[in-house]
Every structure is written in C-alpha cells, then in structure tokens.
C-alpha cells in the first residue's frame, strides 16, 4: 500500500512539476513592510534570529512569509509570546536591517564568554517559516543555556506534492545561504550547523564551497549534524565524497539515518538510488550489498575521525512518516543533545564493521535502562 501511494505521489509530483508557480498577488507584492521593522535594542537572549528568502507578507499586523521566492532577503528575530510552560506556542516576528541583524547576533554570541557558540538550522522539505522555527527551537532547547540561533528559511511550498518545487527552490536559495554562512563564520569562531531533510543539500554545498574559498574561516565551523538528509548516499560517503569535505579541519560530523523513513523512500523512487538518510540496502550503488535488503544497515560510512552515522529505526515512535525521529522521540533528542554538548551516548550500539565502514544504531532498551527522562 505504501509503495503504491509513493508511485502515485511521484506521478502526480511529475505532472505538477510541468506547471509554473503562479505569481504572487499584487497586494502581497505591494504591501508596505516598514511597520514590521524593529529596533535591535529589543532583541533578547530567548529570541531566535532568522534569514528568509521567502517573500515577506506584510498585509496583516502579524509578519508572515509566503511560499514565493524573493531576492529581497528578510532578516529578523522571533520573540516567544506564550505562557511560561509553552513559551513558543505563540510568537511574534519582526524585521531588522541587515547590518543591525548581524551586529546584534554577534553581540549575543560574544556575551556568552567562554561558552560562545552560534547554532544555525536549515529546515527541510514541506516546511514553512513556522515549521523551521519550531525545529530550530527544539534543537536550541537541548542546550543548557540560550545559544544564539539562526533559522534559515527558504521558500517551500509546504505540500506533499510539492517535492519538485521544493528541490528547485533549495537549489535557488543556495547562493543566499552560502553568502550568509560566509559572512557569519568570519565573525564567529564556533559555529554548529544542523540541517534536516532537503536542507542538508544546501548545508553540504555551502560548506564545500566555503572550504575552497576561505579555508581559514571555514575552520570556525566545529560541528555539522545532518538529520534524515535527502541527499545521494554514495555521493557523500564514497572515497573523496562530500563527507571528507564536511570533516575537513577536524570537524565533528553526525548523520542520522533510518530504514523506516517514508518520505526518503519516495525520494529514492524519484532519484533511483539510496538517500543518505536511509539505511535500506536495496538501492545501493554497491550492488553486492543489495542482497542485504531493507534491514541490512547500509548507512555505514568510512572509518574516519569525527564521523558518526547513527541508525534511528530503533527509536520508539508512533508516527507514520518517521522522517523526524531525532526531533520527535526521547532517545532521538537525547542523542542529539549529547552530540551538541559533547556528552556520552551509552544507548548507541556499534554496528559490526563491514569492509572498513562503521556506524551505530540507537537502542531503545539501552536508553530506557539508562534514563527515565525525556529531553525537551
């Protein structure tokens, strides 16, 4: 049934891909955004910064973002307005002038003293401004203190059948993301990058280019975390593949994959070969591995210092898509928190190495024996 649904979705996505995106309405394009700008003086440590290449929608008092591309980039911050128990249940977004945005962000990082760090999050397929913000907050909350955080927002159509639109838009947004990362690593010397799903494409591309253009500044990227990355697996993990660029300079790189990830199964059908976020062996470029089947744990990667590839299928999840187990389960968030804060991960089990390749799997039983809490 799932396979039949995927094939139908692919056919419909292909048909829709032949259609153009309608132009935004005149009222959206002509709306005056001046009232949405704020003074940088009101930004506080709980706030989350954003850079958006989606079109700002200033037609109502609340700032929103439409699913259209815009080269007039929006820089701003989001303030939680909810209760003490659920501070991000409601929130308010405001714009800043680009120079004020950069200066305020750098000041926040510098105010942390020895704990200086910047977290940058890139959202994935079928995520809008709000979705990306919520994921960024989930990651930021795993730190023991308020790490300055940037949510990079690109124009997703937020539709199941919008995969081709989204794939095209993340490619279109690449140069904007490259420019932002290049600017920030010149000012901040401890940067952690986290990307989900399709956002991993832009993150990998940005790091590869930065390595080539400015190796010294690129060294300020200390950690890279790819969650359910919708990227060709072999292109990243093969000899001289992208993983070597990601690890360059002694970085820590963590990749989360799963054979239960339904959206990545659909992506694989569109692309023909295995995705980095999937551990399924049936579509591997290493054809001898295909006999290992769906549960063969083909997420294993080269045995290189700093690299951890973690299979998350063992996470206790009640969801259908299983595309966000790292964010949505206790063991997933605990593992992500440990990576962010350099803590041990006793719930990981090492997979038997094959042909010099290594990896891990999350084990729910080991987590339950170790802890009785659930990171939020």
C-alpha positions as MATLAB code, in Angstrom:
seq = 'XXXXXXXXXXXXXXXXXXXXXXXXXXXXXXXXXXXXXXXXXXXXXXXXXXXXXXXXXXXXXXXXXXXXXXXXXXXXXXXXXXXXXXXXXXXXXXXXXXXXXXXXXXXXXXXXXXXXXXXXXXXXXXXXXXXXXXXXXXXXXXXXXXXXXXXXXXXXXXXXXXXXXXXXXXXXXXXXXXXXXXXXXXXXXXXXXXXXXXXXXXXXXXXXXXXXXXXXXXXXXXXXXXXXXXXXXXXXXXXXXXXXXXXXXXXXXXXXXXXXXXXXXXXXXXXXXXXXXXXXXXXXXXXXXXXXXXXXXXXXXXXXXXXXXXXXXXXXXXXXXXXXXXXXXXXXXXXXXXXXXXXXXXXXXXXXXXXXXXXXXXXXXXXXXXXXXXXX';
ca = [
       0.000    0.000    0.000;
       2.771    2.440    0.923;
       4.635    1.615   -2.287;
       1.510    2.202   -4.382;
       0.953    5.538   -2.633;
       4.567    6.555   -3.317;
       4.248    5.755   -7.022;
       1.018    7.752   -7.274;
       2.667   10.653   -5.454;
       5.643   10.535   -7.815;
       3.400   10.564  -10.882;
       1.378   13.496   -9.548;
       4.532   15.358   -8.495;
       5.909   14.922  -12.002;
       2.691   16.220  -13.544;
       2.656   19.218  -11.229;
       6.325   19.843  -11.968;
       5.374   20.728  -15.528;
       3.234   23.620  -14.254;
       4.631   27.011  -13.311;
       4.247   28.649   -9.921;
       1.617   31.409  -10.125;
       2.792   34.943   -9.485;
       2.160   36.369   -6.017;
      -0.811   38.704   -5.857;
      -0.377   42.435   -6.356;
      -1.499   43.050   -2.776;
       1.290   40.782   -1.486;
       3.957   42.345   -3.696;
       2.944   45.928   -2.948;
       2.407   45.611    0.815;
       4.487   48.089    2.840;
       6.745   46.287    5.345;
       8.129   49.406    7.057;
       5.903   48.879   10.099;
       7.398   45.421   10.600;
      10.877   46.742   11.313;
      12.008   46.892   14.922;
      14.892   48.333   16.871;
      17.712   45.920   17.637;
      17.611   47.150   21.242;
      14.547   44.997   21.995;
      16.166   41.673   20.993;
      16.667   39.382   23.999;
      18.517   36.094   24.518;
      15.408   33.836   24.250;
      14.687   35.218   20.762;
      15.581   33.305   17.601;
      17.109   35.077   14.600;
      16.076   34.280   11.043;
      17.135   34.935    7.464;
      14.397   34.270    4.917;
      14.492   34.079    1.135;
      10.730   33.531    1.176;
       8.661   36.603    0.340;
       7.633   38.637    3.386;
       3.861   39.015    3.740;
       3.160   42.359    5.406;
      -0.537   42.662    4.596;
      -1.607   41.996    8.186;
      -0.269   43.258   11.529;
       1.472   39.902   12.094;
       4.526   39.356    9.882;
       4.207   36.194    7.795;
       6.074   34.616    4.902;
       4.551   33.426    1.638;
       5.833   30.399   -0.341;
       7.331   32.567   -3.092;
      10.978   33.235   -3.839;
      12.347   36.680   -3.071;
      15.805   38.084   -3.656;
      14.890   40.840   -1.216;
      16.081   38.845    1.778;
      14.411   39.313    5.155;
      16.481   39.474    8.336;
      14.774   39.484   11.697;
      14.048   37.825   15.008;
      11.193   35.963   16.665;
      10.111   36.540   20.260;
       8.168   33.894   22.239;
       4.806   35.204   23.464;
       3.323   32.103   25.065;
       2.958   31.061   28.686;
       5.863   30.077   30.903;
       5.020   26.401   30.286;
       4.705   26.789   26.490;
       6.599   29.974   25.585;
       6.747   29.206   21.850;
       3.081   28.292   21.494;
       2.637   31.817   20.179;
       5.327   34.155   18.899;
       5.944   37.437   17.153;
       8.343   38.010   14.250;
       9.925   41.374   13.461;
      12.372   42.575   10.821;
      15.778   44.187   11.298;
      18.071   45.996    8.914;
      20.749   43.564    7.758;
      23.661   45.380    9.420;
      21.747   45.686   12.713;
      20.857   41.995   12.496;
      24.478   40.903   12.086;
      25.756   43.231   14.801;
      23.098   42.133   17.306;
      23.689   38.449   16.602;
      27.458   38.773   17.033;
      26.961   40.740   20.259;
      24.770   37.958   21.641;
      27.403   35.345   20.832;
      30.197   37.429   22.365;
      28.180   37.952   25.551;
      28.450   34.222   26.351;
      32.159   34.437   27.218;
      33.797   31.016   27.203;
      30.533   29.416   26.038;
      30.465   31.363   22.770;
      28.688   29.393   20.069;
      26.290   30.016   17.204;
      23.675   27.477   16.106;
      22.415   27.617   12.515;
      19.446   25.492   11.429;
      18.261   24.801    7.858;
      14.771   23.304    7.527;
      13.691   20.643    5.080;
      11.024   19.693    2.545;
       7.416   20.747    3.174;
       8.365   23.110    5.993;
       7.352   26.759    6.145;
       8.626   29.601    8.340;
       6.773   28.360   11.412;
       7.914   24.743   10.975;
      11.545   25.768   10.582;
      11.295   27.974   13.653;
       9.843   25.170   15.780;
      12.620   22.775   14.733;
      15.266   25.406   15.462;
      13.769   25.979   18.918;
      13.689   22.216   19.582;
      17.408   21.995   18.846;
      18.284   25.179   20.772;
      16.378   23.968   23.846;
      18.668   20.941   24.117;
      21.484   23.213   25.245;
      21.773   24.070   28.947;
      21.745   27.782   28.052;
      20.262   30.026   25.351;
      22.658   29.580   22.435;
      22.163   32.320   19.815;
      20.279   30.605   16.992;
      19.598   31.398   13.346;
      16.790   29.720   11.417;
      17.462   29.830    7.673;
      14.141   29.905    5.818;
      13.800   29.082    2.130;
      10.546   29.036    0.106;
       8.989   25.598    0.486;
       5.528   25.106   -0.972;
       4.557   23.057    2.120;
       2.706   20.455    0.057;
       3.190   16.705   -0.142;
       3.126   17.010   -3.916;
       5.454   19.995   -3.905;
       8.666   17.952   -3.817;
       9.924   19.124   -7.209;
       9.093   22.737   -6.356;
      11.000   22.430   -3.086;
      14.000   20.727   -4.669;
      14.220   23.543   -7.163;
      13.798   26.241   -4.510;
      16.503   24.926   -2.190;
      18.861   24.989   -5.165;
      17.772   28.537   -5.977;
      18.379   29.624   -2.365;
      21.888   28.109   -2.294;
      23.790   31.305   -3.066;
      21.895   33.227   -0.376;
      22.755   30.549    2.176;
      26.392   30.476    1.023;
      26.690   34.226    1.458;
      25.176   34.222    4.943;
      27.370   31.389    6.184;
      30.477   33.015    4.719;
      29.684   36.271    6.486;
      28.939   34.723    9.875;
      31.991   32.439   10.073;
      34.198   35.478    9.528;
      32.777   36.984   12.719;
      32.111   33.956   14.963;
      34.684   31.248   15.655;
      32.446   28.449   16.976;
      29.572   27.571   14.653;
      27.354   24.474   14.755;
      25.321   23.627   11.662;
      22.176   21.466   11.781;
      20.085   20.611    8.736;
      17.007   18.471    8.242;
      15.936   16.567    5.150;
      16.334   18.588    1.936;
      18.062   21.366    3.894;
      21.119   19.107    4.028;
      21.685   19.733    0.319;
      22.222   23.440    0.887;
      24.289   22.928    4.015;
      26.662   20.435    2.356;
      27.034   22.667   -0.686;
      27.719   25.750    1.431;
      30.428   24.007    3.464;
      32.108   22.548    0.376;
      32.301   25.968   -1.266;
      33.476   27.692    1.900;
      36.280   25.137    2.307;
      37.533   26.021   -1.175;
      37.105   29.786   -0.930;
      38.287   30.509    2.606;
      39.744   27.546    4.467;
      40.673   29.650    7.496;
      37.155   30.967    8.082;
      35.659   27.547    7.293;
      37.595   26.156   10.270;
      35.209   28.092   12.537;
      32.527   25.516   11.719;
      33.095   22.972   14.507;
      30.084   20.625   14.261;
      27.801   19.500   11.448;
      24.643   17.476   12.061;
      22.514   16.094    9.232;
      19.096   14.734   10.251;
      17.341   12.478    7.703;
      19.392   14.015    4.886;
      17.719   13.847    1.470;
      21.000   13.608   -0.450;
      22.521   10.864   -2.590;
      24.192    8.460   -0.160;
      27.058    7.341   -2.348;
      27.989   10.878   -3.389;
      28.556   11.742    0.264;
      30.105    8.541    1.670;
      32.296    7.292   -1.187;
      36.046    7.884   -1.285;
      36.675   11.587   -1.983;
      32.976   12.167   -1.357;
      31.344   15.115    0.382;
      31.893   13.609    3.827;
      35.616   14.332    3.540;
      34.873   17.996    2.898;
      32.472   18.078    5.852;
      35.125   16.574    8.154;
      37.871   18.885    6.879;
      39.765   20.687    9.606;
      38.853   18.223   12.342;
      35.110   18.884   12.455;
      32.630   16.595   14.171;
      30.027   15.254   11.713;
      26.937   13.305   12.779;
      24.466   11.814   10.288;
      21.113   10.309   11.304;
      19.500    7.713    9.026;
      16.628    5.227    9.186;
      15.174    2.432    7.088;
      11.717    3.458    8.370;
      11.829    6.954    6.827;
       8.835    7.055    4.466;
       9.488   10.390    2.678;
      13.010    9.231    1.846;
      11.591    6.081    0.264;
       9.572    8.337   -2.033;
      12.667   10.445   -2.709;
      14.632    7.327   -3.584;
      11.975    6.340   -6.114;
      12.341    9.753   -7.719;
      16.150    9.622   -7.758;
      16.727    5.903   -8.342;
      19.411    5.305   -5.718;
      19.663    5.326   -1.928;
      19.444    8.523    0.091;
      21.938    9.380    2.824;
      19.166    9.443    5.434;
      18.143    5.849    4.634;
      19.872    2.661    5.795;
      17.995    0.487    3.262;
      20.426   -1.630    1.184;
      18.145   -2.456   -1.736;
      19.118    0.531   -3.881;
      22.791    0.884   -3.027;
      25.369    1.801   -5.686;
      27.394   -1.048   -4.182;
      25.290   -3.662   -5.957;
      26.649   -6.589   -3.917;
      25.061   -5.009   -0.850;
      21.570   -5.076   -2.281;
      21.019   -8.665   -1.184;
      21.157   -7.467    2.405;
      17.704   -5.987    1.874;
      15.790   -3.274    3.633;
      17.155   -4.096    7.075;
      20.791   -4.566    6.047;
      22.056   -1.370    7.712;
      23.803    0.152    4.708;
      24.207    3.515    6.450;
      27.771    2.558    7.374;
      30.441    5.021    6.349;
      34.228    5.260    6.197;
      36.058    4.856    9.495;
      37.197    8.477    9.731;
      37.910   10.557   12.864;
      34.944   12.720   13.851;
      32.320   10.850   11.799;
      29.300    9.144   13.385;
      26.444    7.708   11.321;
      23.539    6.668   13.510;
      20.564    4.465   12.552;
      17.430    5.678   14.358;
      14.863    2.998   13.428;
      15.017    1.669   16.995;
      13.536    4.885   18.380;
      10.104    4.370   19.921;
       7.936    6.426   17.581;
       4.227    6.301   16.896;
       4.449    8.415   13.764;
       3.843    7.313   10.182;
       6.416    9.320    8.242;
       9.343    8.603   10.593;
      11.179   11.483    8.898;
      11.797   13.369   12.144;
      12.511   10.686   14.758;
      15.528   12.607   16.022;
      13.323   15.587   16.875;
      10.150   13.717   17.854;
      11.385   10.943   20.175;
      13.019   10.978   23.600;
      16.004    8.874   22.532;
      16.443   10.954   19.379;
      16.523   14.242   21.263;
      18.774   12.740   23.936;
      21.272   11.633   21.308;
      21.156   14.994   19.552;
      21.647   16.767   22.880;
      24.670   14.582   23.633;
      26.208   15.479   20.269;
      25.596   19.197   20.801;
      27.014   19.222   24.330;
      29.765   16.600   23.980;
      28.177   14.068   26.327;
      28.413   10.239   26.158;
      25.806    8.214   24.227;
      25.514    4.852   26.038;
      22.267    3.994   24.196;
      24.137    3.670   20.916;
      25.205    0.234   19.785;
      28.074   -0.166   17.363;
      27.172   -1.991   14.171;
      29.554   -4.762   13.157;
      32.048   -3.084   10.777;
      31.994   -4.160    7.124;
      34.783   -3.547    4.628;
      36.299   -0.823    6.805;
      32.969    1.006    7.236;
      31.428    1.714   10.607;
      28.263    3.082   12.156;
      25.873    2.928   15.092;
      22.242    2.181   15.884;
      20.027    3.629   18.609;
      18.708    1.003   21.035;
      15.541    1.900   22.920;
      16.114   -0.741   25.601;
      19.541    0.670   26.431;
      18.074    4.163   26.658;
      15.239    3.043   28.922;
      17.743    1.293   31.192;
      19.958    4.359   31.309;
      17.430    7.180   31.728;
      13.873    7.837   32.780;
      13.629   11.399   31.487;
      12.780   12.887   28.099;
      14.720   15.931   26.848;
      12.505   18.776   25.665;
];
